[in-house]
Coordinates of C-alpha atoms and ligand atoms in Angstrom, one line a residue:
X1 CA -32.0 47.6 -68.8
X2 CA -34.9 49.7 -66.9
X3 CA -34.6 50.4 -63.5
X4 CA -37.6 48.4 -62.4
X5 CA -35.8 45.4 -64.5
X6 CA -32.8 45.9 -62.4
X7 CA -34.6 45.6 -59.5
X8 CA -36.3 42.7 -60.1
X9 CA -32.9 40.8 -61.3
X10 CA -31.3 42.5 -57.9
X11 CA -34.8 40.3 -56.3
X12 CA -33.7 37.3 -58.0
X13 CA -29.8 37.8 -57.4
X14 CA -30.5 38.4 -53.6
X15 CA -33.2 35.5 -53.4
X16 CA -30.6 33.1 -54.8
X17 CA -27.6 33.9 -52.8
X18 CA -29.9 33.6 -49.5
X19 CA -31.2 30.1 -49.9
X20 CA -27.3 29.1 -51.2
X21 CA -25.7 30.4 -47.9
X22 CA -24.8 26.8 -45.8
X23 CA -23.7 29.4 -43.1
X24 CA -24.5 31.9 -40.8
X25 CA -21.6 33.6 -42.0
X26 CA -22.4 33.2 -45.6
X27 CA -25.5 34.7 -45.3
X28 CA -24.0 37.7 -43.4
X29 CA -22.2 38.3 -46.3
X30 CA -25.2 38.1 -48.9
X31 CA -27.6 40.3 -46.9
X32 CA -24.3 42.9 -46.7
X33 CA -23.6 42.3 -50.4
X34 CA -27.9 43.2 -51.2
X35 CA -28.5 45.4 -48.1
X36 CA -24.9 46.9 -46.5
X37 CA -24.2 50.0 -47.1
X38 CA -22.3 50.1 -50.5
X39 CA -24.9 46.9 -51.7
X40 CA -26.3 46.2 -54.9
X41 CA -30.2 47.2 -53.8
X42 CA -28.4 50.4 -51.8
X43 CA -27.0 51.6 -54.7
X44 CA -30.2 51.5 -56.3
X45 CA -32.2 53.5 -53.8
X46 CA -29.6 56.2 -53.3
X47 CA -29.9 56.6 -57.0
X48 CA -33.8 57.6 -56.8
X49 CA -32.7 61.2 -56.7
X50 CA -31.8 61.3 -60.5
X51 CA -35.3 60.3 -61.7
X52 CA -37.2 62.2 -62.9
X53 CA -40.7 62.9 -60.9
X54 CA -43.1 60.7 -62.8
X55 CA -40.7 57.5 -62.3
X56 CA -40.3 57.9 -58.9
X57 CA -43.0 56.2 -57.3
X58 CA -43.0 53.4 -58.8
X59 CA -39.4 52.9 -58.9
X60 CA -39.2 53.5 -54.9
X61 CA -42.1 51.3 -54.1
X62 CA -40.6 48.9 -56.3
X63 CA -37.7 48.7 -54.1
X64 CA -39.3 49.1 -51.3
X65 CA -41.3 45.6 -52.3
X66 CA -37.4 44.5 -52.7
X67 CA -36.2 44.8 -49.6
X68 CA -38.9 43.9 -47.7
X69 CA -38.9 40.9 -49.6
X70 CA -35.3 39.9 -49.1
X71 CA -35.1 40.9 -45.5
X72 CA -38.4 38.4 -44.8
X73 CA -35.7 35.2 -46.7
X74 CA -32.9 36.6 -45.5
X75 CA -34.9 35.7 -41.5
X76 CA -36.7 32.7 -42.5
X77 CA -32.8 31.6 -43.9
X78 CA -31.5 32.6 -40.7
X79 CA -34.0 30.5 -38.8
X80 CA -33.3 27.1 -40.5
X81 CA -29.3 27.7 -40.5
X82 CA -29.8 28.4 -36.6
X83 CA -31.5 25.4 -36.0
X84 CA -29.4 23.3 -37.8
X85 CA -26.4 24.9 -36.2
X86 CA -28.4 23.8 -32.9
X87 CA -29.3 20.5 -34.3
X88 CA -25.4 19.7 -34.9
X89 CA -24.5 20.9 -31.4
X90 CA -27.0 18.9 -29.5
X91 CA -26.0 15.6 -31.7
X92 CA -22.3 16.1 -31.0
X93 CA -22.7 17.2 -27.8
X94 CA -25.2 14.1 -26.9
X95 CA -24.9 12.4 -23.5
X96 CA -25.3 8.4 -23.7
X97 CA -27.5 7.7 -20.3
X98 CA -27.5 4.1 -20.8
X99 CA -23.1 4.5 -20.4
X100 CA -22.7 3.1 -17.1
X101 CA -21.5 6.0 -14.2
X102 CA -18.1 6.0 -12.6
X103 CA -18.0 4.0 -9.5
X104 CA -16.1 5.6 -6.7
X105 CA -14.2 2.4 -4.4
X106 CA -16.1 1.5 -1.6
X107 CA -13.8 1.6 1.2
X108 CA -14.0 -1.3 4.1
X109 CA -13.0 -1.7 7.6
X110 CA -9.8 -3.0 8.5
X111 CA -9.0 -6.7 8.7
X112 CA -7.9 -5.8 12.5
X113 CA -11.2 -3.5 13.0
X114 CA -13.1 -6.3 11.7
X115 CA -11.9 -8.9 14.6
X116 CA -11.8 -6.3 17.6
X117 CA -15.6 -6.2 16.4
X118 CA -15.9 -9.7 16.4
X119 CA -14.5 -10.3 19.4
X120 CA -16.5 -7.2 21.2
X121 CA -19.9 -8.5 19.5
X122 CA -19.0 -11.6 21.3
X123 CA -18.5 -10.3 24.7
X124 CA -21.9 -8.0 24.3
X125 CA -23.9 -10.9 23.6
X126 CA -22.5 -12.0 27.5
X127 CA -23.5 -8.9 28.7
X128 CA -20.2 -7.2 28.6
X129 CA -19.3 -3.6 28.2
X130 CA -17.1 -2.1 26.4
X131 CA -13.9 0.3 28.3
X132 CA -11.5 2.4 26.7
X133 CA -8.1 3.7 28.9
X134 CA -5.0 5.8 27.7
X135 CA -2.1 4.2 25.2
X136 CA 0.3 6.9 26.9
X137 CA 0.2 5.3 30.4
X138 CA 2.3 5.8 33.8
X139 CA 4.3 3.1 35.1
X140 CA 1.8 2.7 38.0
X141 CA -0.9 1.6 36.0
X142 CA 1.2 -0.5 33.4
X143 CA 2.7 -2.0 36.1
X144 CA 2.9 -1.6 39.9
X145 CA -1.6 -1.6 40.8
X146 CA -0.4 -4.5 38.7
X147 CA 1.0 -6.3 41.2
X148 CA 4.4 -5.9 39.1
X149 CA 7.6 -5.2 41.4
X150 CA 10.1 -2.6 40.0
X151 CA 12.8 -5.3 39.4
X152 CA 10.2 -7.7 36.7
X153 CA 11.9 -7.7 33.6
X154 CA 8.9 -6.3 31.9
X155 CA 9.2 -2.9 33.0
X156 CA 12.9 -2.3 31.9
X157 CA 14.4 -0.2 28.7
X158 CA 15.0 -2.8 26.5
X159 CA 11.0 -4.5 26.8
X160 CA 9.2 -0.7 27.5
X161 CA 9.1 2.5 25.4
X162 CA 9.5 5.7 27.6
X163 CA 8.7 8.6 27.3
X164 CA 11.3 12.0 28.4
X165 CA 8.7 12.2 31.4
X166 CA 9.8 10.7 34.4
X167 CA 6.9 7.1 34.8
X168 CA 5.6 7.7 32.1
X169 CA 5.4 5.4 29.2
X170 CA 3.1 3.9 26.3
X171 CA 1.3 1.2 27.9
X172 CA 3.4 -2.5 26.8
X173 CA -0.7 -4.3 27.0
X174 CA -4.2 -3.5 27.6
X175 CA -4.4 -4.8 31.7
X176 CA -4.2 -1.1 33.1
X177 CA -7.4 -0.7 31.8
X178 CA -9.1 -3.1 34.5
X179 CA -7.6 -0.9 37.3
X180 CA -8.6 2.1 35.8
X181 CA -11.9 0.5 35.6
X182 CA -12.3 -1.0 38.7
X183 CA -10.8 2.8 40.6
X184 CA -14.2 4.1 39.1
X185 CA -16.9 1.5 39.4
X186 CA -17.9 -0.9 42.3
X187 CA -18.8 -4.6 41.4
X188 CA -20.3 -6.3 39.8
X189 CA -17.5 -5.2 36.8
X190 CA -17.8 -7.6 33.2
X191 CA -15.8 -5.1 30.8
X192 CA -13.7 -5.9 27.7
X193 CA -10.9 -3.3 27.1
X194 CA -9.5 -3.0 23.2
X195 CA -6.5 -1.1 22.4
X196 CA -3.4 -0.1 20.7
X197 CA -0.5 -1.7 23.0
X198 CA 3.3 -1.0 22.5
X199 CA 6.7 -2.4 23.1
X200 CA 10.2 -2.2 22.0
X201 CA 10.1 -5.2 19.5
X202 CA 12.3 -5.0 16.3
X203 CA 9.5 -6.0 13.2
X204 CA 9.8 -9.2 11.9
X205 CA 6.9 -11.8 10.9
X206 CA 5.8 -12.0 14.5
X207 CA 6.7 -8.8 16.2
X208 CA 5.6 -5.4 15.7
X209 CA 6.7 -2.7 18.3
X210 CA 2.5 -1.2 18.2
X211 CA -0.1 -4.2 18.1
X212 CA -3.3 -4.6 19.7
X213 CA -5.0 -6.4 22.5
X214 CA -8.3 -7.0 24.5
X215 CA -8.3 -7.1 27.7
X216 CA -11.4 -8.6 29.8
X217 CA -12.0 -8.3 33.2
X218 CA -15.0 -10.1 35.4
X219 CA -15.5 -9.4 39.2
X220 CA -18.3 -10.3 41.3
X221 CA -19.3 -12.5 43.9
X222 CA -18.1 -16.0 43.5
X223 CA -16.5 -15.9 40.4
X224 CA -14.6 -19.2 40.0
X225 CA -11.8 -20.5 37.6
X226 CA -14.5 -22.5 36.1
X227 CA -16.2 -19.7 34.7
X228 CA -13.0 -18.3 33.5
X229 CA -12.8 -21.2 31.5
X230 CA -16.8 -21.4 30.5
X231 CA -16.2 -17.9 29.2
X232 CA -13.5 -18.3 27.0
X233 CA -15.4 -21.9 25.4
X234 CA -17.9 -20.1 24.3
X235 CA -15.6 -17.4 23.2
X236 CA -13.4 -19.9 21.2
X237 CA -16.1 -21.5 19.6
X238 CA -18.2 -18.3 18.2
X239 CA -14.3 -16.9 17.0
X240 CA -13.1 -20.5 15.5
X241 CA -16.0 -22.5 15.0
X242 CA -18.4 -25.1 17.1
X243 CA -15.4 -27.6 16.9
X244 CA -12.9 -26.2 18.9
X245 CA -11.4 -27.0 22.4
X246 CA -9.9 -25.1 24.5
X247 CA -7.2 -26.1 27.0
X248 CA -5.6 -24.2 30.1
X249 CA -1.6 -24.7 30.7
X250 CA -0.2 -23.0 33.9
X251 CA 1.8 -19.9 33.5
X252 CA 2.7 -16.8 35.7
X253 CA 1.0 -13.7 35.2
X254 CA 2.2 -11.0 37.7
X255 CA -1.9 -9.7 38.3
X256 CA -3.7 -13.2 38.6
X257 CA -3.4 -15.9 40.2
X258 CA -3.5 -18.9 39.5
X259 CA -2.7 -18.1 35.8
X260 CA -3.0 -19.7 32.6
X261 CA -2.0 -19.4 28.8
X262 CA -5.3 -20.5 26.8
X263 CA -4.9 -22.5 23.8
X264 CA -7.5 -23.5 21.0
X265 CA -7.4 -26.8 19.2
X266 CA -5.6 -26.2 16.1
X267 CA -7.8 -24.6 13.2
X268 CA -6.3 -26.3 10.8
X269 CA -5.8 -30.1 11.8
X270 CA -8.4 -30.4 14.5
X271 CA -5.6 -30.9 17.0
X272 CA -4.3 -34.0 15.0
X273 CA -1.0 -31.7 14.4
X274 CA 0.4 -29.8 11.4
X275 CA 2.5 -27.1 10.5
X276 CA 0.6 -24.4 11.6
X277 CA 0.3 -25.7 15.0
X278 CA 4.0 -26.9 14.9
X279 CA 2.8 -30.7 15.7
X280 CA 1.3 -30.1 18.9
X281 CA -2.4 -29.4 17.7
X282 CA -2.7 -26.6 20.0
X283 CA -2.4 -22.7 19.0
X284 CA -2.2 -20.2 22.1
X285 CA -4.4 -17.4 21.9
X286 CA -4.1 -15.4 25.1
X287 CA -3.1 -15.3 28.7
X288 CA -5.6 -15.2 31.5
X289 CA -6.8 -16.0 35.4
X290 CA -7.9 -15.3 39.0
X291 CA -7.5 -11.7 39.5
X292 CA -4.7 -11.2 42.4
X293 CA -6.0 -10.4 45.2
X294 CA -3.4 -7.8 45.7
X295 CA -4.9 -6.2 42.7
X296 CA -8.4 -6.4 43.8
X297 CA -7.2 -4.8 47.2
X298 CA -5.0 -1.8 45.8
X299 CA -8.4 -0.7 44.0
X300 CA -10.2 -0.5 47.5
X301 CA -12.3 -4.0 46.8
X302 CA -12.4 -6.7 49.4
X303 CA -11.0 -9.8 47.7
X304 CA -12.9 -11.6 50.6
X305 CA -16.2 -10.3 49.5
X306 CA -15.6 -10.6 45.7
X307 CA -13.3 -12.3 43.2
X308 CA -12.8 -11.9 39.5
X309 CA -10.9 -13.3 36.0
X310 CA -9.3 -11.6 33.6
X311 CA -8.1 -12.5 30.4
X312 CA -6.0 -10.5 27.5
X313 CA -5.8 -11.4 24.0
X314 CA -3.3 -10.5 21.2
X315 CA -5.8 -9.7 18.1
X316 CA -3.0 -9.8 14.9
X317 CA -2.2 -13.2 16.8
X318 CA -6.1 -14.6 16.2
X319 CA -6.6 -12.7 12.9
X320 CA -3.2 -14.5 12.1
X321 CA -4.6 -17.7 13.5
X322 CA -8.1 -17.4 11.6
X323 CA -6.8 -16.4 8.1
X324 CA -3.6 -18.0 8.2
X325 CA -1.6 -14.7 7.3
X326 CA 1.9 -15.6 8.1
X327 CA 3.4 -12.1 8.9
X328 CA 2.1 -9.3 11.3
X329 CA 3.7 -6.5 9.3
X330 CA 1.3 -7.1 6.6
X331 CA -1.0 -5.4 8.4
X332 CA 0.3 -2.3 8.5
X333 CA 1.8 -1.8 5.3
X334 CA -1.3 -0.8 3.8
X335 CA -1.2 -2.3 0.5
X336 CA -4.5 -2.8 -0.7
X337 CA -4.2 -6.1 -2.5
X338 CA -3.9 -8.2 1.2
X339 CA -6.3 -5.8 2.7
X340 CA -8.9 -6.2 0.0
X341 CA -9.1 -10.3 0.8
X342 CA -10.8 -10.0 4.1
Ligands
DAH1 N1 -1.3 -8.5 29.8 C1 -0.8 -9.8 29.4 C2 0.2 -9.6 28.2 O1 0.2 -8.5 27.7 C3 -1.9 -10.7 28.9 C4 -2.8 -11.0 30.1 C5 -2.5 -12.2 30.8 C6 -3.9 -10.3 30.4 C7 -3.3 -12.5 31.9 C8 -4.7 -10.6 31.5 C9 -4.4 -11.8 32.2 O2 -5.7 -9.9 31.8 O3 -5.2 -12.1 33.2 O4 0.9 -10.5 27.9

């Protein structure tokens, strides 16, 4: 076989092997096998040095025309097997918009939050504001600008939790607030007060040792028991509907006088009587009256000049009351499955 016939089969060899590679790898391998170092058309060229003069030219621009012409297939090869390569990639690595994102949980507030801010949107809309005061409290607020002697019951061991510091404990409900309030401001005073309250209660399904109250406190000239009970109508009725009454029963409250426990018709039988209401048709929902005037005096007011009502409410007693949940503790157990119902 001639030289230049070599060649050409070399041409035909090299074209073949190119368009057969189905890899990038394969073809790395055919241009090394045609153009590497110890390759087929290599060998050829280094072998121009044993022909003789005349042959020469032709021979070298014969293989010349070679290489050239397998380099060129060898790069349009390369192209398509990139772009397949690419073409696979993209289809396995595809991203389905129309797949529907992941939803992260919208949280919600607390079934407790959510009636303090019933209760406070209530009281704003009678021109109300709102008051915060310390949960760790001394025993002066909590108890003796509340007209409460050192010998009530309330204030000993087994009702209160102290702390090591000598008066000082975590306030047992929401009243010191008014004082606090009133030491600060001059009347007219309409202020609601919610908060954390604490005392030394073992849990069960209607005692928790921490709970929460509001407190409300009106004082201004010629404030009467009536509109004590005006107030809390109109509160009862935007908390537990158009329907309900609300009656006064005489109690004793150390800070007002006269006092009262307040109780809505039942929610559930319309004050016909059921079990939720224990027969009676009532429910109690808080404890209120005529600010002492002991009270009103301690804070420098003139209780002939002005006079005032306050009232405090237990709020896991009306959230109970409202949804019918039949054990504080739920609350607080965080267990998303009660908490997600309201
Ligand atoms: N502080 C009372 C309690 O915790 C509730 C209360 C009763 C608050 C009468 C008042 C009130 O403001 O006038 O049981």
């Amino acid at each position: 076989m001639s030289i230049l016939d070599k060649l050409e089969k070399i041409n035909k060899e090299g074209q073949k092997e190119i368009f057969d590679a189905s890899s990038l790898e394969e073809l790395e391998s055919a241009r090394v096998s045609f153009l590497g170092k110890k390759g087929k058309l290599t060998a050829v060229l280094k072998s121009l040095g044993d022909l003789s003069p005349n042959e020469r030219p032709a021979v070298g621009k014969k293989a010349n025309e070679v290489r050239q012409f397998i380099e060129s297939v060898i790069s349009k090869r390369r192209k398509e097997l990139e772009s397949e390569a690419l073409g696979r990639k993209l289809e396995e690595e595809v991203v389905d918009i129309t797949l529907p994102g992941k939803r992260s949980p919208v949280g919600k507030r607390h079934l407790i939050t959510q009636i303090i801010n019933e209760i406070t949107d209530i009281f704003i809309g009678l021109g109300y504001r709102v008051a915060k005061g310390p949960e760790v409290e001394t025993e002066y607020y909590n108890f003796d600008a509340l007209n409460t002697p050192a010998d009530h019951p309330a204030r000993s061991l087994m009702d209160t939790l102290y702390t090591q510091k000598d008066g000082v404990l975590l306030r047992t409900h929401t009243s010191p607030v008014q004082v606090r309030v009133m030491e600060k401001t001059l009347p007219p005073v309409y202020i609601i007060a919610p908060g954390r309250a604490y005392r030394r209660d073992v849990p069960d399904p209607t005692h928790s040792p921490m709970f929460h109250q509001v407190e409300g406190l009106a004082v201004d000239k010629n404030i009467t028991f009536g509109d004590l009970k005006g107030t809390l109508e109109v509160f009862a009725k935007q908390m537990f509907g158009a329907d309900r009454k609300v009656r006064l029963r005489p109690h004793f409250f150390p800070f007002t006088e006269p006092s009262a426990e307040v109780d809505v018709s039942c929610i559930m039988c319309d004050g016909k009587g059921c079990r939720v209401c224990s027969g009676v048709g009532w429910l109690e929902i808080l404890g209120a009256g005529m600010v002492d005037p002991n009270v009103l005096s301690g804070v420098g007011y003139d209780p002939e000049e002005v006079s005032g009502f306050a009232f405090g409410m237990g709020v896991e007693r009306i959230a109970m009351l409202k949804y019918r949940v039949n054990d504080i503790r739920l609350f607080y157990e965080n267990d998303l499955r009660f908490l997600e119902q309201f």
